Amino acid sequence: NGWSRLVIEKPFGHDLPSAKELNKEIREAFTEDQIYRIDHYLGKQMVQNIEVIRFANALFEPLWNNRYISNIQITSSEDLGVEDRARYYEKSGALRDMVQNHILQMVALLAMEPPIKLNTEEIRSEKVKVLRALRPVAPNEVSDFFVRGQYQAGKIDGNAVPS
């Protein structure tokens, strides 16, 4: 009589209604503490280093607040092309993959209050508070808050890449 865990890599579902339906079905078979919705991006070394700097570094931890930090800018820059991800991006889209998953996870990690305990429930709770506090950006405000890039022809490691 062992224990059960379900690990799901995001994104799951192809839109909000399908994600809600999938969540409903999963919760019929598993309790919330058995469900792990993971984002492979959060396993990257630099992302994990942020957690150490934020919560385990005696120099930075007391300074990580709005009295000392006026703003945080997140740059998503890759030297990879679409390569093997083309089929994936055709269905999910780079915007959904990068912004909805990776960038919002980074925003939550950088802006959250220190959790009471460093366990999954408390970390999730603090991240949810951040995400709930975000305000929608109106289409006419996008250029005020975001800088978007676009692929263009160039070179990566000396190899020509098309736009």
Short mmCIF file of N, CA and C in Angstrom, two decimals:
data_model
loop_
_atom_site.label_atom_id
_atom_site.label_comp_id
_atom_site.label_asym_id
_atom_site.label_seq_id
_atom_site.Cartn_x
_atom_site.Cartn_y
_atom_site.Cartn_z
N ASN A 1 0.84 -1.18 0.00
CA ASN A 1 0.00 0.00 0.00
C ASN A 1 0.89 1.24 0.00
N GLY A 2 1.50 1.55 -1.15
CA GLY A 2 2.43 2.67 -1.28
C GLY A 2 1.73 3.99 -1.47
N TRP A 3 2.47 4.98 -1.89
CA TRP A 3 1.90 6.30 -2.13
C TRP A 3 1.88 6.58 -3.62
N SER A 4 0.95 7.43 -4.03
CA SER A 4 0.77 7.75 -5.44
C SER A 4 1.08 9.22 -5.67
N ARG A 5 1.70 9.50 -6.79
CA ARG A 5 1.96 10.87 -7.21
C ARG A 5 1.66 10.97 -8.70
N LEU A 6 1.19 12.13 -9.12
CA LEU A 6 0.96 12.39 -10.53
C LEU A 6 1.78 13.62 -10.89
N VAL A 7 2.64 13.49 -11.88
CA VAL A 7 3.48 14.60 -12.33
C VAL A 7 3.01 15.00 -13.72
N ILE A 8 2.67 16.27 -13.87
CA ILE A 8 2.20 16.81 -15.15
C ILE A 8 3.07 17.98 -15.52
N GLU A 9 3.63 17.95 -16.72
CA GLU A 9 4.40 19.10 -17.18
C GLU A 9 3.48 20.07 -17.89
N LYS A 10 3.59 21.32 -17.53
CA LYS A 10 2.75 22.36 -18.14
C LYS A 10 3.28 22.68 -19.54
N PRO A 11 2.48 23.20 -20.40
CA PRO A 11 1.06 23.46 -20.24
C PRO A 11 0.26 22.18 -20.43
N PHE A 12 -0.88 22.13 -19.79
CA PHE A 12 -1.80 21.01 -20.03
C PHE A 12 -3.16 21.59 -20.37
N GLY A 13 -3.85 20.89 -21.23
CA GLY A 13 -5.06 21.46 -21.81
C GLY A 13 -4.65 22.38 -22.95
N HIS A 14 -5.55 22.63 -23.88
CA HIS A 14 -5.21 23.50 -25.00
C HIS A 14 -5.84 24.88 -24.86
N ASP A 15 -6.69 25.05 -23.84
CA ASP A 15 -7.27 26.34 -23.52
C ASP A 15 -7.79 26.26 -22.08
N LEU A 16 -8.33 27.37 -21.56
CA LEU A 16 -8.79 27.39 -20.17
C LEU A 16 -9.87 26.34 -19.89
N PRO A 17 -10.91 26.23 -20.73
CA PRO A 17 -11.93 25.20 -20.43
C PRO A 17 -11.36 23.78 -20.41
N SER A 18 -10.46 23.46 -21.34
CA SER A 18 -9.91 22.09 -21.34
C SER A 18 -8.98 21.87 -20.15
N ALA A 19 -8.26 22.91 -19.72
CA ALA A 19 -7.41 22.79 -18.53
C ALA A 19 -8.26 22.59 -17.28
N LYS A 20 -9.37 23.33 -17.19
CA LYS A 20 -10.27 23.16 -16.04
C LYS A 20 -10.87 21.76 -16.02
N GLU A 21 -11.26 21.26 -17.17
CA GLU A 21 -11.83 19.90 -17.26
C GLU A 21 -10.78 18.87 -16.87
N LEU A 22 -9.56 19.03 -17.35
CA LEU A 22 -8.49 18.11 -16.99
C LEU A 22 -8.23 18.15 -15.49
N ASN A 23 -8.19 19.35 -14.90
CA ASN A 23 -8.02 19.48 -13.45
C ASN A 23 -9.13 18.76 -12.69
N LYS A 24 -10.36 18.93 -13.16
CA LYS A 24 -11.52 18.28 -12.51
C LYS A 24 -11.35 16.76 -12.53
N GLU A 25 -10.98 16.22 -13.68
CA GLU A 25 -10.81 14.77 -13.80
C GLU A 25 -9.65 14.27 -12.94
N ILE A 26 -8.56 15.03 -12.91
CA ILE A 26 -7.40 14.63 -12.11
C ILE A 26 -7.76 14.62 -10.63
N ARG A 27 -8.50 15.65 -10.19
CA ARG A 27 -8.86 15.76 -8.77
C ARG A 27 -9.86 14.68 -8.34
N GLU A 28 -10.51 14.04 -9.29
CA GLU A 28 -11.39 12.92 -8.94
C GLU A 28 -10.57 11.69 -8.56
N ALA A 29 -9.35 11.61 -9.05
CA ALA A 29 -8.51 10.44 -8.80
C ALA A 29 -7.37 10.71 -7.82
N PHE A 30 -6.97 11.98 -7.67
CA PHE A 30 -5.83 12.33 -6.82
C PHE A 30 -6.19 13.51 -5.93
N THR A 31 -5.57 13.56 -4.75
CA THR A 31 -5.71 14.74 -3.90
C THR A 31 -4.68 15.78 -4.34
N GLU A 32 -4.91 17.03 -3.97
CA GLU A 32 -4.02 18.10 -4.43
C GLU A 32 -2.57 17.86 -4.02
N ASP A 33 -2.33 17.29 -2.85
CA ASP A 33 -0.95 17.07 -2.42
C ASP A 33 -0.27 15.92 -3.18
N GLN A 34 -1.01 15.19 -3.99
CA GLN A 34 -0.43 14.14 -4.83
C GLN A 34 -0.13 14.64 -6.24
N ILE A 35 -0.60 15.83 -6.59
CA ILE A 35 -0.46 16.35 -7.95
C ILE A 35 0.70 17.32 -8.01
N TYR A 36 1.60 17.08 -8.93
CA TYR A 36 2.75 17.96 -9.14
C TYR A 36 2.69 18.50 -10.56
N ARG A 37 2.36 19.78 -10.68
CA ARG A 37 2.34 20.44 -11.99
C ARG A 37 3.69 21.12 -12.13
N ILE A 38 4.52 20.58 -12.98
CA ILE A 38 5.90 21.08 -13.04
C ILE A 38 6.14 21.89 -14.31
N ASP A 39 7.15 22.71 -14.23
CA ASP A 39 7.61 23.50 -15.35
C ASP A 39 9.11 23.24 -15.45
N HIS A 40 9.55 22.58 -16.52
CA HIS A 40 10.96 22.21 -16.64
C HIS A 40 11.88 23.42 -16.53
N TYR A 41 11.38 24.59 -16.92
CA TYR A 41 12.17 25.82 -16.87
C TYR A 41 12.63 26.12 -15.44
N LEU A 42 11.78 25.79 -14.45
CA LEU A 42 12.12 26.08 -13.06
C LEU A 42 13.23 25.17 -12.54
N GLY A 43 13.57 24.14 -13.29
CA GLY A 43 14.67 23.26 -12.90
C GLY A 43 16.02 23.74 -13.38
N LYS A 44 16.03 24.79 -14.18
CA LYS A 44 17.30 25.32 -14.69
C LYS A 44 18.12 25.90 -13.55
N GLN A 45 19.43 25.79 -13.66
CA GLN A 45 20.34 26.19 -12.59
C GLN A 45 20.15 27.65 -12.18
N MET A 46 20.02 28.57 -13.13
CA MET A 46 19.90 29.98 -12.78
C MET A 46 18.61 30.25 -12.02
N VAL A 47 17.54 29.59 -12.40
CA VAL A 47 16.27 29.77 -11.69
C VAL A 47 16.40 29.26 -10.26
N GLN A 48 17.05 28.12 -10.08
CA GLN A 48 17.25 27.58 -8.74
C GLN A 48 18.17 28.49 -7.93
N ASN A 49 19.13 29.13 -8.58
CA ASN A 49 20.01 30.06 -7.88
C ASN A 49 19.22 31.25 -7.32
N ILE A 50 18.18 31.67 -8.02
CA ILE A 50 17.35 32.78 -7.54
C ILE A 50 16.72 32.41 -6.21
N GLU A 51 16.25 31.19 -6.07
CA GLU A 51 15.66 30.77 -4.80
C GLU A 51 16.68 30.84 -3.67
N VAL A 52 17.91 30.44 -3.95
CA VAL A 52 18.96 30.49 -2.94
C VAL A 52 19.28 31.94 -2.58
N ILE A 53 19.42 32.79 -3.59
CA ILE A 53 19.71 34.20 -3.34
C ILE A 53 18.57 34.85 -2.55
N ARG A 54 17.33 34.54 -2.91
CA ARG A 54 16.17 35.14 -2.26
C ARG A 54 16.03 34.71 -0.81
N PHE A 55 16.13 33.42 -0.54
CA PHE A 55 15.70 32.92 0.76
C PHE A 55 16.81 32.35 1.64
N ALA A 56 17.98 32.10 1.11
CA ALA A 56 19.04 31.50 1.93
C ALA A 56 20.28 32.38 2.03
N ASN A 57 20.26 33.54 1.41
CA ASN A 57 21.42 34.42 1.42
C ASN A 57 21.18 35.54 2.43
N ALA A 58 21.95 35.56 3.49
CA ALA A 58 21.76 36.52 4.58
C ALA A 58 21.98 37.96 4.14
N LEU A 59 22.74 38.18 3.06
CA LEU A 59 22.96 39.53 2.56
C LEU A 59 21.76 40.03 1.76
N PHE A 60 21.23 39.22 0.85
CA PHE A 60 20.15 39.65 -0.03
C PHE A 60 18.76 39.54 0.58
N GLU A 61 18.51 38.52 1.36
CA GLU A 61 17.15 38.25 1.84
C GLU A 61 16.50 39.45 2.53
N PRO A 62 17.19 40.15 3.46
CA PRO A 62 16.52 41.29 4.11
C PRO A 62 16.36 42.51 3.19
N LEU A 63 17.08 42.54 2.08
CA LEU A 63 17.01 43.68 1.16
C LEU A 63 16.02 43.48 0.03
N TRP A 64 15.48 42.26 -0.10
CA TRP A 64 14.61 41.93 -1.23
C TRP A 64 13.19 42.38 -0.94
N ASN A 65 12.95 43.69 -1.04
CA ASN A 65 11.62 44.23 -0.81
C ASN A 65 11.50 45.58 -1.53
N ASN A 66 10.32 46.15 -1.51
CA ASN A 66 10.07 47.37 -2.29
C ASN A 66 10.74 48.61 -1.71
N ARG A 67 11.33 48.53 -0.54
CA ARG A 67 12.10 49.67 -0.02
C ARG A 67 13.43 49.80 -0.74
N TYR A 68 13.97 48.69 -1.22
CA TYR A 68 15.30 48.69 -1.84
C TYR A 68 15.28 48.35 -3.32
N ILE A 69 14.20 47.77 -3.81
CA ILE A 69 14.10 47.39 -5.23
C ILE A 69 12.92 48.13 -5.83
N SER A 70 13.19 48.98 -6.83
CA SER A 70 12.10 49.77 -7.42
C SER A 70 11.38 49.03 -8.53
N ASN A 71 12.08 48.17 -9.26
CA ASN A 71 11.45 47.38 -10.30
C ASN A 71 12.34 46.22 -10.68
N ILE A 72 11.73 45.25 -11.29
CA ILE A 72 12.45 44.07 -11.77
C ILE A 72 12.11 43.91 -13.24
N GLN A 73 13.11 43.72 -14.05
CA GLN A 73 12.89 43.51 -15.48
C GLN A 73 13.36 42.11 -15.82
N ILE A 74 12.51 41.38 -16.50
CA ILE A 74 12.82 40.01 -16.88
C ILE A 74 13.05 39.97 -18.38
N THR A 75 14.20 39.47 -18.78
CA THR A 75 14.51 39.32 -20.19
C THR A 75 14.52 37.84 -20.53
N SER A 76 13.76 37.47 -21.52
CA SER A 76 13.77 36.11 -22.01
C SER A 76 14.53 36.13 -23.32
N SER A 77 15.75 35.67 -23.27
CA SER A 77 16.60 35.72 -24.45
C SER A 77 17.18 34.32 -24.68
N GLU A 78 17.03 33.84 -25.88
CA GLU A 78 17.55 32.52 -26.21
C GLU A 78 18.44 32.62 -27.43
N ASP A 79 19.45 31.80 -27.46
CA ASP A 79 20.26 31.71 -28.68
C ASP A 79 19.85 30.49 -29.50
N LEU A 80 18.74 29.89 -29.10
CA LEU A 80 18.19 28.76 -29.84
C LEU A 80 17.16 29.25 -30.84
N GLY A 81 17.07 28.57 -31.94
CA GLY A 81 15.98 28.81 -32.87
C GLY A 81 14.83 27.89 -32.51
N VAL A 82 13.90 27.76 -33.38
CA VAL A 82 12.75 26.90 -33.11
C VAL A 82 13.18 25.43 -33.18
N GLU A 83 14.14 25.11 -34.04
CA GLU A 83 14.66 23.76 -34.22
C GLU A 83 13.63 22.66 -33.97
N ASP A 84 13.86 21.84 -32.97
CA ASP A 84 13.00 20.69 -32.70
C ASP A 84 11.67 21.07 -32.04
N ARG A 85 11.49 22.34 -31.73
CA ARG A 85 10.27 22.75 -31.03
C ARG A 85 9.18 23.22 -31.99
N ALA A 86 9.43 23.20 -33.28
CA ALA A 86 8.47 23.75 -34.24
C ALA A 86 7.10 23.10 -34.13
N ARG A 87 7.04 21.78 -34.07
CA ARG A 87 5.76 21.10 -33.98
C ARG A 87 5.05 21.46 -32.67
N TYR A 88 5.81 21.56 -31.58
CA TYR A 88 5.22 21.95 -30.30
C TYR A 88 4.68 23.37 -30.38
N TYR A 89 5.46 24.29 -30.94
CA TYR A 89 5.03 25.68 -31.02
C TYR A 89 3.84 25.89 -31.95
N GLU A 90 3.70 25.03 -32.96
CA GLU A 90 2.54 25.14 -33.84
C GLU A 90 1.24 24.95 -33.07
N LYS A 91 1.27 24.11 -32.03
CA LYS A 91 0.06 23.88 -31.23
C LYS A 91 -0.06 24.85 -30.07
N SER A 92 1.02 25.03 -29.32
CA SER A 92 0.91 25.84 -28.10
C SER A 92 1.29 27.29 -28.34
N GLY A 93 2.24 27.53 -29.22
CA GLY A 93 2.71 28.88 -29.47
C GLY A 93 3.81 29.28 -28.50
N ALA A 94 4.77 30.01 -28.99
CA ALA A 94 5.89 30.45 -28.15
C ALA A 94 5.41 31.39 -27.05
N LEU A 95 4.43 32.23 -27.37
CA LEU A 95 3.92 33.16 -26.36
C LEU A 95 3.33 32.40 -25.18
N ARG A 96 2.53 31.40 -25.46
CA ARG A 96 1.92 30.62 -24.38
C ARG A 96 2.99 29.87 -23.60
N ASP A 97 3.95 29.31 -24.29
CA ASP A 97 5.00 28.56 -23.61
C ASP A 97 5.86 29.48 -22.75
N MET A 98 6.35 30.55 -23.34
CA MET A 98 7.29 31.41 -22.62
C MET A 98 6.61 32.32 -21.61
N VAL A 99 5.55 33.01 -22.00
CA VAL A 99 4.94 33.99 -21.09
C VAL A 99 4.05 33.29 -20.06
N GLN A 100 3.09 32.53 -20.52
CA GLN A 100 2.13 31.90 -19.60
C GLN A 100 2.83 30.98 -18.62
N ASN A 101 3.84 30.31 -19.05
CA ASN A 101 4.50 29.35 -18.16
C ASN A 101 5.75 29.94 -17.52
N HIS A 102 6.79 30.09 -18.29
CA HIS A 102 8.09 30.43 -17.73
C HIS A 102 8.17 31.84 -17.15
N ILE A 103 7.74 32.83 -17.90
CA ILE A 103 7.88 34.21 -17.43
C ILE A 103 6.99 34.47 -16.22
N LEU A 104 5.75 34.01 -16.23
CA LEU A 104 4.90 34.22 -15.06
C LEU A 104 5.42 33.47 -13.84
N GLN A 105 6.03 32.32 -14.04
CA GLN A 105 6.66 31.63 -12.91
C GLN A 105 7.82 32.46 -12.35
N MET A 106 8.59 33.08 -13.23
CA MET A 106 9.70 33.93 -12.78
C MET A 106 9.16 35.16 -12.05
N VAL A 107 8.11 35.79 -12.58
CA VAL A 107 7.51 36.94 -11.90
C VAL A 107 7.08 36.53 -10.50
N ALA A 108 6.39 35.41 -10.38
CA ALA A 108 5.91 34.95 -9.08
C ALA A 108 7.08 34.67 -8.14
N LEU A 109 8.11 34.03 -8.63
CA LEU A 109 9.27 33.70 -7.80
C LEU A 109 10.00 34.96 -7.33
N LEU A 110 10.12 35.94 -8.21
CA LEU A 110 10.84 37.16 -7.87
C LEU A 110 10.03 38.10 -6.98
N ALA A 111 8.70 38.11 -7.14
CA ALA A 111 7.87 39.08 -6.43
C ALA A 111 7.21 38.54 -5.17
N MET A 112 7.25 37.23 -4.96
CA MET A 112 6.53 36.67 -3.82
C MET A 112 7.18 37.04 -2.50
N GLU A 113 6.37 37.07 -1.46
CA GLU A 113 6.87 37.26 -0.11
C GLU A 113 7.58 35.97 0.32
N PRO A 114 8.53 36.07 1.24
CA PRO A 114 9.14 34.83 1.72
C PRO A 114 8.07 33.94 2.35
N PRO A 115 8.04 32.68 1.97
CA PRO A 115 7.04 31.78 2.55
C PRO A 115 7.35 31.51 4.03
N ILE A 116 6.31 31.19 4.78
CA ILE A 116 6.48 30.88 6.21
C ILE A 116 7.42 29.70 6.37
N LYS A 117 7.23 28.69 5.52
CA LYS A 117 8.09 27.51 5.48
C LYS A 117 8.48 27.29 4.03
N LEU A 118 9.63 26.71 3.80
CA LEU A 118 10.05 26.40 2.43
C LEU A 118 9.51 25.02 2.04
N ASN A 119 8.18 24.92 1.97
CA ASN A 119 7.58 23.69 1.48
C ASN A 119 6.66 24.04 0.30
N THR A 120 6.22 23.02 -0.42
CA THR A 120 5.48 23.27 -1.65
C THR A 120 4.20 24.04 -1.43
N GLU A 121 3.48 23.75 -0.35
CA GLU A 121 2.21 24.44 -0.11
C GLU A 121 2.41 25.93 0.14
N GLU A 122 3.39 26.27 0.97
CA GLU A 122 3.62 27.68 1.31
C GLU A 122 4.18 28.46 0.13
N ILE A 123 5.09 27.84 -0.64
CA ILE A 123 5.64 28.50 -1.82
C ILE A 123 4.52 28.74 -2.83
N ARG A 124 3.69 27.73 -3.06
CA ARG A 124 2.56 27.87 -3.98
C ARG A 124 1.63 28.98 -3.52
N SER A 125 1.34 29.04 -2.24
CA SER A 125 0.45 30.05 -1.69
C SER A 125 0.98 31.46 -1.94
N GLU A 126 2.28 31.66 -1.75
CA GLU A 126 2.87 32.99 -1.97
C GLU A 126 2.89 33.35 -3.46
N LYS A 127 3.13 32.35 -4.32
CA LYS A 127 3.11 32.61 -5.76
C LYS A 127 1.69 32.97 -6.22
N VAL A 128 0.70 32.28 -5.69
CA VAL A 128 -0.69 32.57 -6.05
C VAL A 128 -1.06 34.00 -5.66
N LYS A 129 -0.59 34.47 -4.50
CA LYS A 129 -0.86 35.84 -4.08
C LYS A 129 -0.32 36.83 -5.11
N VAL A 130 0.87 36.58 -5.61
CA VAL A 130 1.46 37.46 -6.63
C VAL A 130 0.61 37.45 -7.89
N LEU A 131 0.27 36.27 -8.37
CA LEU A 131 -0.49 36.17 -9.61
C LEU A 131 -1.86 36.81 -9.49
N ARG A 132 -2.49 36.68 -8.33
CA ARG A 132 -3.78 37.33 -8.12
C ARG A 132 -3.66 38.85 -8.07
N ALA A 133 -2.51 39.35 -7.68
CA ALA A 133 -2.31 40.80 -7.57
C ALA A 133 -1.98 41.45 -8.91
N LEU A 134 -1.64 40.65 -9.92
CA LEU A 134 -1.32 41.22 -11.23
C LEU A 134 -2.58 41.82 -11.85
N ARG A 135 -2.41 42.95 -12.48
CA ARG A 135 -3.56 43.55 -13.15
C ARG A 135 -3.41 43.30 -14.66
N PRO A 136 -4.52 43.12 -15.32
CA PRO A 136 -4.46 42.94 -16.78
C PRO A 136 -3.89 44.20 -17.44
N VAL A 137 -3.16 44.00 -18.49
CA VAL A 137 -2.62 45.12 -19.27
C VAL A 137 -3.51 45.29 -20.49
N ALA A 138 -4.04 46.48 -20.65
CA ALA A 138 -4.90 46.78 -21.80
C ALA A 138 -4.06 46.76 -23.08
N PRO A 139 -4.65 46.36 -24.19
CA PRO A 139 -3.89 46.30 -25.45
C PRO A 139 -3.15 47.60 -25.78
N ASN A 140 -3.73 48.74 -25.48
CA ASN A 140 -3.06 50.01 -25.80
C ASN A 140 -1.92 50.32 -24.82
N GLU A 141 -1.76 49.54 -23.74
CA GLU A 141 -0.68 49.76 -22.77
C GLU A 141 0.50 48.82 -22.97
N VAL A 142 0.36 47.84 -23.82
CA VAL A 142 1.39 46.82 -23.97
C VAL A 142 2.75 47.44 -24.26
N SER A 143 2.81 48.39 -25.17
CA SER A 143 4.10 48.99 -25.51
C SER A 143 4.70 49.82 -24.38
N ASP A 144 3.88 50.20 -23.39
CA ASP A 144 4.39 50.93 -22.23
C ASP A 144 5.12 50.03 -21.25
N PHE A 145 4.77 48.74 -21.23
CA PHE A 145 5.31 47.83 -20.22
C PHE A 145 6.15 46.68 -20.76
N PHE A 146 6.08 46.44 -22.05
CA PHE A 146 6.77 45.29 -22.62
C PHE A 146 7.58 45.68 -23.83
N VAL A 147 8.72 45.02 -24.00
CA VAL A 147 9.52 45.15 -25.21
C VAL A 147 9.50 43.76 -25.83
N ARG A 148 8.98 43.69 -27.03
CA ARG A 148 8.90 42.39 -27.69
C ARG A 148 9.97 42.30 -28.77
N GLY A 149 10.51 41.12 -28.91
CA GLY A 149 11.52 40.88 -29.93
C GLY A 149 10.96 40.04 -31.05
N GLN A 150 11.77 39.91 -32.05
CA GLN A 150 11.34 39.14 -33.19
C GLN A 150 12.58 38.48 -33.77
N TYR A 151 12.38 37.27 -34.27
CA TYR A 151 13.50 36.61 -34.92
C TYR A 151 13.88 37.35 -36.19
N GLN A 152 15.15 37.43 -36.43
CA GLN A 152 15.62 37.95 -37.71
C GLN A 152 16.88 37.17 -38.10
N ALA A 153 17.26 37.31 -39.32
CA ALA A 153 18.43 36.58 -39.80
C ALA A 153 19.65 37.02 -38.98
N GLY A 154 20.56 36.10 -38.76
CA GLY A 154 21.75 36.41 -38.02
C GLY A 154 22.65 35.18 -37.93
N LYS A 155 23.49 35.15 -36.91
CA LYS A 155 24.40 34.02 -36.72
C LYS A 155 24.32 33.56 -35.28
N ILE A 156 24.39 32.25 -35.12
CA ILE A 156 24.50 31.64 -33.79
C ILE A 156 25.71 30.73 -33.84
N ASP A 157 26.67 30.99 -32.98
CA ASP A 157 27.91 30.23 -32.95
C ASP A 157 28.57 30.17 -34.34
N GLY A 158 28.52 31.30 -35.06
CA GLY A 158 29.15 31.37 -36.37
C GLY A 158 28.36 30.77 -37.51
N ASN A 159 27.21 30.19 -37.22
CA ASN A 159 26.36 29.59 -38.25
C ASN A 159 25.23 30.53 -38.61
N ALA A 160 25.02 30.74 -39.91
CA ALA A 160 23.94 31.62 -40.36
C ALA A 160 22.59 31.00 -40.04
N VAL A 161 21.66 31.83 -39.53
CA VAL A 161 20.29 31.38 -39.29
C VAL A 161 19.34 32.32 -40.02
N PRO A 162 18.30 31.77 -40.63
CA PRO A 162 17.34 32.62 -41.37
C PRO A 162 16.39 33.32 -40.40
N SER A 163 15.68 34.31 -40.92
CA SER A 163 14.68 35.00 -40.09
C SER A 163 13.41 34.17 -40.01
#
